[in-house]
């Protein structure tokens, strides 16, 4: 188990062991459906506190070949019919881009540190292989895949932090997008790429550097809508379990409305009525082609409008 390569199930198990845990593992079935296909590039854009990082940890635990079978025992995905093409069969790379950004002086420093960190663990794990270039991340991963036929699942949390840190530095943004494109696009070694962030997938000029990604946003979550925060049914169940007034919670914050899905609420927010349930927020939001007005999304919209 490494820091970035095959990080294990520790973070997912911590969430599952928490006092309040809502089973969102059927998200994994949706990802299984696109695993190894042209649609294997998934970007999830949501405001803060909607469980993006928890979902990323779950994805890592599911596909990590070093994680034992019983980690998901008793959960919905374990009861689902069908066979996963990728579960426990992949090398997982787990990256929190914000961590690299906080330690970098500029975008060149960030990309260099990122590549060195991944190469360190990949070359250590597969030391017996021969490499044409040990200093090239793409070449190293292609070599490993050619030898093992084991796909990589690449999970990038906070992928968009560069745009929030460098909102007017188009050169830095372009360098970052070009790195992601060259690393991920059209690469056979990618079984699944799963990114989370706040902002939409960035475009520059007339083309998108990341046009292979299918984006699931608050504006258009499509089939992933039930996995955005807590659904109304889930909140009702939690209220019943912890003897709380659902009507009072709903009066305070009645959530987002998506087509073909019950109202959705934040997974993490202020405690309701002084209790221990973290399921409520501050204002009513409707999402019928409208934009989120959370603080983080206002900042993102302001950045984009300033272009």
Tab-separated table of C-alpha atoms in Angstrom:
chain	number	residue	atom	x	y	z
A	1	UNK	CA	0.000	0.000	0.000
A	2	UNK	CA	1.385	3.385	-0.985
A	3	UNK	CA	0.608	7.045	-0.485
A	4	UNK	CA	-0.528	7.555	-4.068
A	5	UNK	CA	-0.322	4.077	-5.631
A	6	UNK	CA	-2.924	1.655	-4.278
A	7	UNK	CA	-3.652	3.662	-1.094
A	8	UNK	CA	-5.962	0.993	0.306
A	9	UNK	CA	-9.368	1.350	1.951
A	10	UNK	CA	-8.485	3.200	5.153
A	11	UNK	CA	-10.245	6.458	4.356
A	12	UNK	CA	-13.340	4.715	3.030
A	13	UNK	CA	-13.518	2.465	6.097
A	14	UNK	CA	-13.248	5.505	8.365
A	15	UNK	CA	-16.295	6.992	6.639
A	16	UNK	CA	-18.173	3.690	6.779
A	17	UNK	CA	-17.429	3.367	10.517
A	18	UNK	CA	-18.718	6.859	11.289
A	19	UNK	CA	-21.880	7.392	13.338
A	20	UNK	CA	-23.720	8.589	10.243
A	21	UNK	CA	-22.978	6.747	7.031
A	22	UNK	CA	-25.246	6.662	3.998
A	23	UNK	CA	-24.626	3.897	1.474
A	24	UNK	CA	-23.774	5.456	-1.890
A	25	UNK	CA	-21.993	2.441	-3.292
A	26	UNK	CA	-24.331	2.062	-6.260
A	27	UNK	CA	-22.361	4.936	-7.761
A	28	UNK	CA	-19.762	2.241	-8.382
A	29	UNK	CA	-22.178	0.360	-10.637
A	30	UNK	CA	-22.491	3.488	-12.781
A	31	UNK	CA	-18.701	3.654	-13.024
A	32	UNK	CA	-18.481	-0.052	-13.789
A	33	UNK	CA	-20.717	0.583	-16.793
A	34	UNK	CA	-18.156	2.967	-18.328
A	35	UNK	CA	-15.000	1.237	-17.104
A	36	UNK	CA	-12.698	0.470	-20.010
A	37	UNK	CA	-14.927	2.239	-22.548
A	38	UNK	CA	-14.655	5.513	-24.432
A	39	UNK	CA	-16.808	7.011	-21.660
A	40	UNK	CA	-14.298	6.110	-18.932
A	41	UNK	CA	-13.407	9.753	-18.263
A	42	UNK	CA	-15.716	11.118	-15.551
A	43	UNK	CA	-15.637	14.575	-13.989
A	44	UNK	CA	-17.940	15.354	-11.043
A	45	UNK	CA	-18.485	19.086	-10.394
A	46	UNK	CA	-20.287	20.086	-7.184
A	47	UNK	CA	-20.120	22.794	-4.526
A	48	UNK	CA	-18.248	22.038	-1.339
A	49	UNK	CA	-19.705	19.698	1.286
A	50	UNK	CA	-21.471	17.394	-1.134
A	51	UNK	CA	-19.331	14.329	-0.452
A	52	UNK	CA	-16.931	14.542	-3.399
A	53	UNK	CA	-13.901	13.401	-1.425
A	54	UNK	CA	-15.771	10.598	0.309
A	55	UNK	CA	-16.935	9.310	-3.065
A	56	UNK	CA	-13.369	9.509	-4.398
A	57	UNK	CA	-12.137	7.435	-1.447
A	58	UNK	CA	-14.866	4.881	-2.145
A	59	UNK	CA	-13.846	4.628	-5.803
A	60	UNK	CA	-10.230	4.026	-4.784
A	61	UNK	CA	-11.154	1.273	-2.319
A	62	UNK	CA	-13.369	-0.465	-4.877
A	63	UNK	CA	-10.844	-0.776	-7.692
A	64	UNK	CA	-7.624	-1.084	-5.643
A	65	UNK	CA	-6.229	-4.593	-6.208
A	66	UNK	CA	-4.732	-4.646	-2.684
A	67	UNK	CA	-8.100	-4.188	-0.907
A	68	UNK	CA	-9.837	-7.273	0.470
A	69	UNK	CA	-13.256	-8.459	-0.695
A	70	UNK	CA	-15.022	-7.885	2.635
A	71	UNK	CA	-14.544	-4.094	2.651
A	72	UNK	CA	-17.882	-3.694	0.837
A	73	UNK	CA	-19.706	-6.553	2.567
A	74	UNK	CA	-23.273	-5.675	3.498
A	75	UNK	CA	-23.423	-2.656	1.198
A	76	UNK	CA	-25.660	-2.188	-1.842
A	77	UNK	CA	-22.916	-2.824	-4.377
A	78	UNK	CA	-22.169	-6.207	-2.784
A	79	UNK	CA	-25.808	-7.224	-3.258
A	80	UNK	CA	-26.028	-5.982	-6.838
A	81	UNK	CA	-26.202	-8.470	-9.652
A	82	UNK	CA	-23.538	-8.737	-12.291
A	83	UNK	CA	-19.761	-8.905	-12.314
A	84	UNK	CA	-17.513	-5.855	-12.176
A	85	UNK	CA	-14.864	-5.636	-14.863
A	86	UNK	CA	-12.491	-3.673	-12.665
A	87	UNK	CA	-13.125	-4.338	-8.994
A	88	UNK	CA	-9.909	-5.304	-7.166
A	89	UNK	CA	-8.153	-5.711	-10.517
A	90	UNK	CA	-6.516	-2.325	-10.964
A	91	UNK	CA	-3.611	-0.196	-9.885
A	92	UNK	CA	-5.156	2.931	-8.376
A	93	UNK	CA	-3.481	6.340	-8.351
A	94	UNK	CA	-5.079	8.664	-5.783
A	95	UNK	CA	-4.150	12.356	-6.045
A	96	UNK	CA	-5.368	15.307	-4.017
A	97	UNK	CA	-4.254	18.163	-6.231
A	98	UNK	CA	-4.754	20.717	-3.464
A	99	UNK	CA	-1.964	19.093	-1.445
A	100	UNK	CA	0.504	19.523	-4.287
A	101	UNK	CA	-0.667	23.079	-4.906
A	102	UNK	CA	-0.126	24.087	-1.268
A	103	UNK	CA	3.512	22.964	-1.451
A	104	UNK	CA	4.321	24.435	-4.870
A	105	UNK	CA	5.686	27.855	-5.736
A	106	UNK	CA	4.296	27.816	-9.267
A	107	UNK	CA	2.661	25.494	-11.784
A	108	UNK	CA	5.994	24.109	-13.020
A	109	UNK	CA	6.929	23.203	-9.452
A	110	UNK	CA	3.540	21.548	-8.902
A	111	UNK	CA	3.752	19.387	-12.014
A	112	UNK	CA	7.328	18.360	-11.272
A	113	UNK	CA	6.483	17.362	-7.689
A	114	UNK	CA	3.432	15.439	-8.873
A	115	UNK	CA	5.363	13.478	-11.481
A	116	UNK	CA	8.209	12.717	-9.082
A	117	UNK	CA	5.818	11.491	-6.370
A	118	UNK	CA	4.007	9.124	-8.739
A	119	UNK	CA	7.174	7.888	-10.415
A	120	UNK	CA	8.794	7.154	-7.052
A	121	UNK	CA	6.069	4.708	-6.083
A	122	UNK	CA	5.516	3.213	-9.537
A	123	UNK	CA	9.199	2.470	-10.065
A	124	UNK	CA	9.515	1.014	-6.595
A	125	UNK	CA	6.495	-1.269	-7.081
A	126	UNK	CA	7.624	-2.423	-10.521
A	127	UNK	CA	11.385	-2.304	-10.082
A	128	UNK	CA	11.975	-5.487	-12.083
A	129	UNK	CA	10.707	-4.027	-15.361
A	130	UNK	CA	12.927	-2.371	-17.947
A	131	UNK	CA	11.994	1.184	-18.928
A	132	UNK	CA	12.990	3.230	-21.936
A	133	UNK	CA	12.639	6.422	-19.891
A	134	UNK	CA	12.314	6.325	-16.114
A	135	UNK	CA	11.754	10.077	-15.917
A	136	UNK	CA	8.609	10.096	-18.095
A	137	UNK	CA	5.354	9.303	-16.282
A	138	UNK	CA	3.493	8.354	-19.445
A	139	UNK	CA	6.273	6.017	-20.611
A	140	UNK	CA	6.536	4.328	-17.208
A	141	UNK	CA	2.782	3.698	-17.038
A	142	UNK	CA	2.676	2.407	-20.604
A	143	UNK	CA	5.507	0.005	-19.777
A	144	UNK	CA	3.790	-1.260	-16.650
A	145	UNK	CA	0.501	-1.769	-18.447
A	146	UNK	CA	2.180	-3.579	-21.335
A	147	UNK	CA	3.807	-5.988	-18.882
A	148	UNK	CA	0.844	-6.561	-16.553
A	149	UNK	CA	-2.248	-5.808	-18.671
A	150	UNK	CA	-3.575	-4.298	-15.457
A	151	UNK	CA	-5.422	-0.995	-16.078
A	152	UNK	CA	-4.943	2.084	-13.952
A	153	UNK	CA	-7.768	3.864	-12.184
A	154	UNK	CA	-6.754	7.492	-11.732
A	155	UNK	CA	-8.657	9.486	-9.108
A	156	UNK	CA	-7.972	13.224	-8.889
A	157	UNK	CA	-9.645	15.153	-6.082
A	158	UNK	CA	-9.784	18.984	-6.255
A	159	UNK	CA	-8.614	18.824	-9.861
A	160	UNK	CA	-9.647	22.448	-10.470
A	161	UNK	CA	-7.755	24.103	-7.588
A	162	UNK	CA	-5.204	25.483	-10.053
A	163	UNK	CA	-7.906	27.640	-11.667
A	164	UNK	CA	-8.956	28.986	-8.298
A	165	UNK	CA	-5.334	29.719	-7.315
A	166	UNK	CA	-4.309	31.153	-10.692
A	167	UNK	CA	-7.583	32.647	-12.025
A	168	UNK	CA	-5.873	35.028	-14.456
A	169	UNK	CA	-2.723	33.083	-15.326
A	170	UNK	CA	-3.684	31.544	-18.643
A	171	UNK	CA	-0.180	30.203	-19.217
A	172	UNK	CA	-0.277	28.225	-15.955
A	173	UNK	CA	-3.762	26.953	-16.731
A	174	UNK	CA	-2.710	25.869	-20.212
A	175	UNK	CA	0.374	24.041	-18.889
A	176	UNK	CA	-1.764	22.159	-16.372
A	177	UNK	CA	-4.450	21.215	-18.895
A	178	UNK	CA	-1.854	20.107	-21.409
A	179	UNK	CA	-0.256	17.871	-18.775
A	180	UNK	CA	-3.594	16.212	-17.960
A	181	UNK	CA	-4.440	15.751	-21.629
A	182	UNK	CA	-1.065	14.242	-22.517
A	183	UNK	CA	-1.189	11.973	-19.464
A	184	UNK	CA	-4.754	10.719	-19.849
A	185	UNK	CA	-6.235	11.206	-23.300
A	186	UNK	CA	-6.268	8.175	-25.624
A	187	UNK	CA	-4.119	6.168	-23.203
A	188	UNK	CA	-4.865	2.455	-23.164
A	189	UNK	CA	-3.551	2.155	-19.621
A	190	UNK	CA	-6.457	4.247	-18.275
A	191	UNK	CA	-9.294	1.962	-17.187
A	192	UNK	CA	-11.099	4.830	-15.468
A	193	UNK	CA	-10.306	8.476	-14.758
A	194	UNK	CA	-12.452	10.048	-12.042
A	195	UNK	CA	-12.014	13.736	-11.203
A	196	UNK	CA	-13.825	15.904	-8.662
A	197	UNK	CA	-13.953	19.669	-8.413
A	198	UNK	CA	-16.091	22.770	-8.095
A	199	UNK	CA	-15.612	24.454	-11.463
A	200	UNK	CA	-16.691	23.091	-14.851
A	201	UNK	CA	-14.109	21.458	-17.093
A	202	UNK	CA	-11.951	24.319	-18.298
A	203	UNK	CA	-11.728	25.341	-21.944
A	204	UNK	CA	-9.285	27.683	-23.595
A	205	UNK	CA	-9.451	29.029	-27.127
A	206	UNK	CA	-11.983	27.175	-29.221
A	207	UNK	CA	-11.026	23.697	-28.017
A	208	UNK	CA	-11.156	21.845	-24.734
A	209	UNK	CA	-7.957	20.194	-23.593
A	210	UNK	CA	-10.069	17.715	-21.628
A	211	UNK	CA	-12.868	17.105	-24.098
A	212	UNK	CA	-12.737	13.365	-23.394
A	213	UNK	CA	-14.328	13.946	-19.973
A	214	UNK	CA	-18.066	13.611	-19.469
A	215	UNK	CA	-19.053	16.125	-16.818
A	216	UNK	CA	-21.704	15.536	-14.166
A	217	UNK	CA	-22.567	18.886	-12.620
A	218	UNK	CA	-25.211	20.259	-10.253
A	219	UNK	CA	-26.846	21.722	-13.323
A	220	UNK	CA	-26.880	18.409	-15.169
A	221	UNK	CA	-26.113	15.401	-12.927
A	222	UNK	CA	-28.032	12.925	-15.107
A	223	UNK	CA	-27.923	9.380	-13.688
A	224	UNK	CA	-25.569	10.425	-10.873
A	225	UNK	CA	-28.220	12.670	-9.250
A	226	UNK	CA	-29.016	10.180	-6.418
A	227	UNK	CA	-25.353	10.254	-5.399
A	228	UNK	CA	-25.195	14.033	-4.934
A	229	UNK	CA	-25.546	14.597	-1.186
A	230	UNK	CA	-28.402	12.907	0.680
A	231	UNK	CA	-31.719	12.208	-1.021
A	232	UNK	CA	-35.011	13.036	0.678
A	233	UNK	CA	-35.623	9.358	1.418
A	234	UNK	CA	-32.211	9.029	3.051
A	235	UNK	CA	-32.815	12.115	5.184
A	236	UNK	CA	-36.180	10.769	6.321
A	237	UNK	CA	-34.533	7.522	7.371
A	238	UNK	CA	-31.858	9.389	9.303
A	239	UNK	CA	-34.445	11.578	11.015
A	240	UNK	CA	-36.388	8.494	12.087
A	241	UNK	CA	-33.215	6.796	13.323
A	242	UNK	CA	-32.096	9.766	15.412
A	243	UNK	CA	-35.588	10.895	16.530
A	244	UNK	CA	-35.510	14.207	14.683
A	245	UNK	CA	-38.290	16.195	13.046
A	246	UNK	CA	-38.010	15.828	9.278
A	247	UNK	CA	-40.514	18.633	8.647
A	248	UNK	CA	-38.397	21.037	10.690
A	249	UNK	CA	-35.264	20.049	8.798
A	250	UNK	CA	-37.048	20.513	5.501
A	251	UNK	CA	-38.438	23.901	6.551
A	252	UNK	CA	-34.897	25.092	7.225
A	253	UNK	CA	-33.405	23.699	4.041
A	254	UNK	CA	-35.349	21.768	1.423
A	255	UNK	CA	-32.442	21.115	-0.900
A	256	UNK	CA	-31.890	20.857	-4.625
A	257	UNK	CA	-34.462	19.459	-7.038
A	258	UNK	CA	-33.287	17.226	-9.899
A	259	UNK	CA	-35.441	15.599	-12.585
A	260	UNK	CA	-36.287	11.961	-11.792
A	261	UNK	CA	-34.782	12.217	-8.305
A	262	UNK	CA	-36.114	13.287	-4.927
A	263	UNK	CA	-34.775	16.461	-3.319
A	264	UNK	CA	-31.079	16.300	-2.501
A	265	UNK	CA	-29.391	17.872	0.515
A	266	UNK	CA	-25.824	18.502	1.507
A	267	UNK	CA	-24.040	15.504	2.946
A	268	UNK	CA	-22.141	17.727	5.381
A	269	UNK	CA	-23.341	21.034	6.801
A	270	UNK	CA	-24.502	22.604	10.021
A	271	UNK	CA	-26.031	20.366	12.685
A	272	UNK	CA	-29.797	20.444	12.635
A	273	UNK	CA	-31.456	21.885	15.738
A	274	UNK	CA	-28.346	21.326	17.822
A	275	UNK	CA	-28.341	17.585	17.185
A	276	UNK	CA	-25.699	15.355	15.649
A	277	UNK	CA	-27.171	15.000	12.174
A	278	UNK	CA	-25.206	16.967	9.621
A	279	UNK	CA	-27.804	17.099	6.883
A	280	UNK	CA	-29.057	20.674	6.721
A	281	UNK	CA	-28.028	23.909	5.065
A	282	UNK	CA	-29.092	27.527	4.903
A	283	UNK	CA	-31.300	28.187	1.913
A	284	UNK	CA	-33.676	26.654	-0.632
A	285	UNK	CA	-32.116	25.835	-3.988
A	286	UNK	CA	-33.798	24.751	-7.172
A	287	UNK	CA	-31.748	23.304	-10.000
A	288	UNK	CA	-33.808	23.482	-13.186
A	289	UNK	CA	-31.078	24.789	-15.500
A	290	UNK	CA	-30.142	27.344	-12.851
A	291	UNK	CA	-26.752	27.732	-11.230
A	292	UNK	CA	-25.727	26.931	-7.710
A	293	UNK	CA	-25.287	30.029	-5.564
A	294	UNK	CA	-23.059	28.557	-2.891
A	295	UNK	CA	-20.039	30.618	-1.880
A	296	UNK	CA	-17.641	28.370	-3.768
A	297	UNK	CA	-19.711	28.485	-6.947
A	298	UNK	CA	-20.103	32.276	-6.776
A	299	UNK	CA	-16.346	32.541	-6.662
A	300	UNK	CA	-16.026	30.203	-9.631
A	301	UNK	CA	-18.624	32.088	-11.668
A	302	UNK	CA	-16.961	35.404	-10.867
A	303	UNK	CA	-13.652	34.017	-12.069
A	304	UNK	CA	-15.148	32.763	-15.326
A	305	UNK	CA	-17.088	35.977	-15.970
A	306	UNK	CA	-13.921	38.013	-15.550
A	307	UNK	CA	-12.394	36.304	-18.623
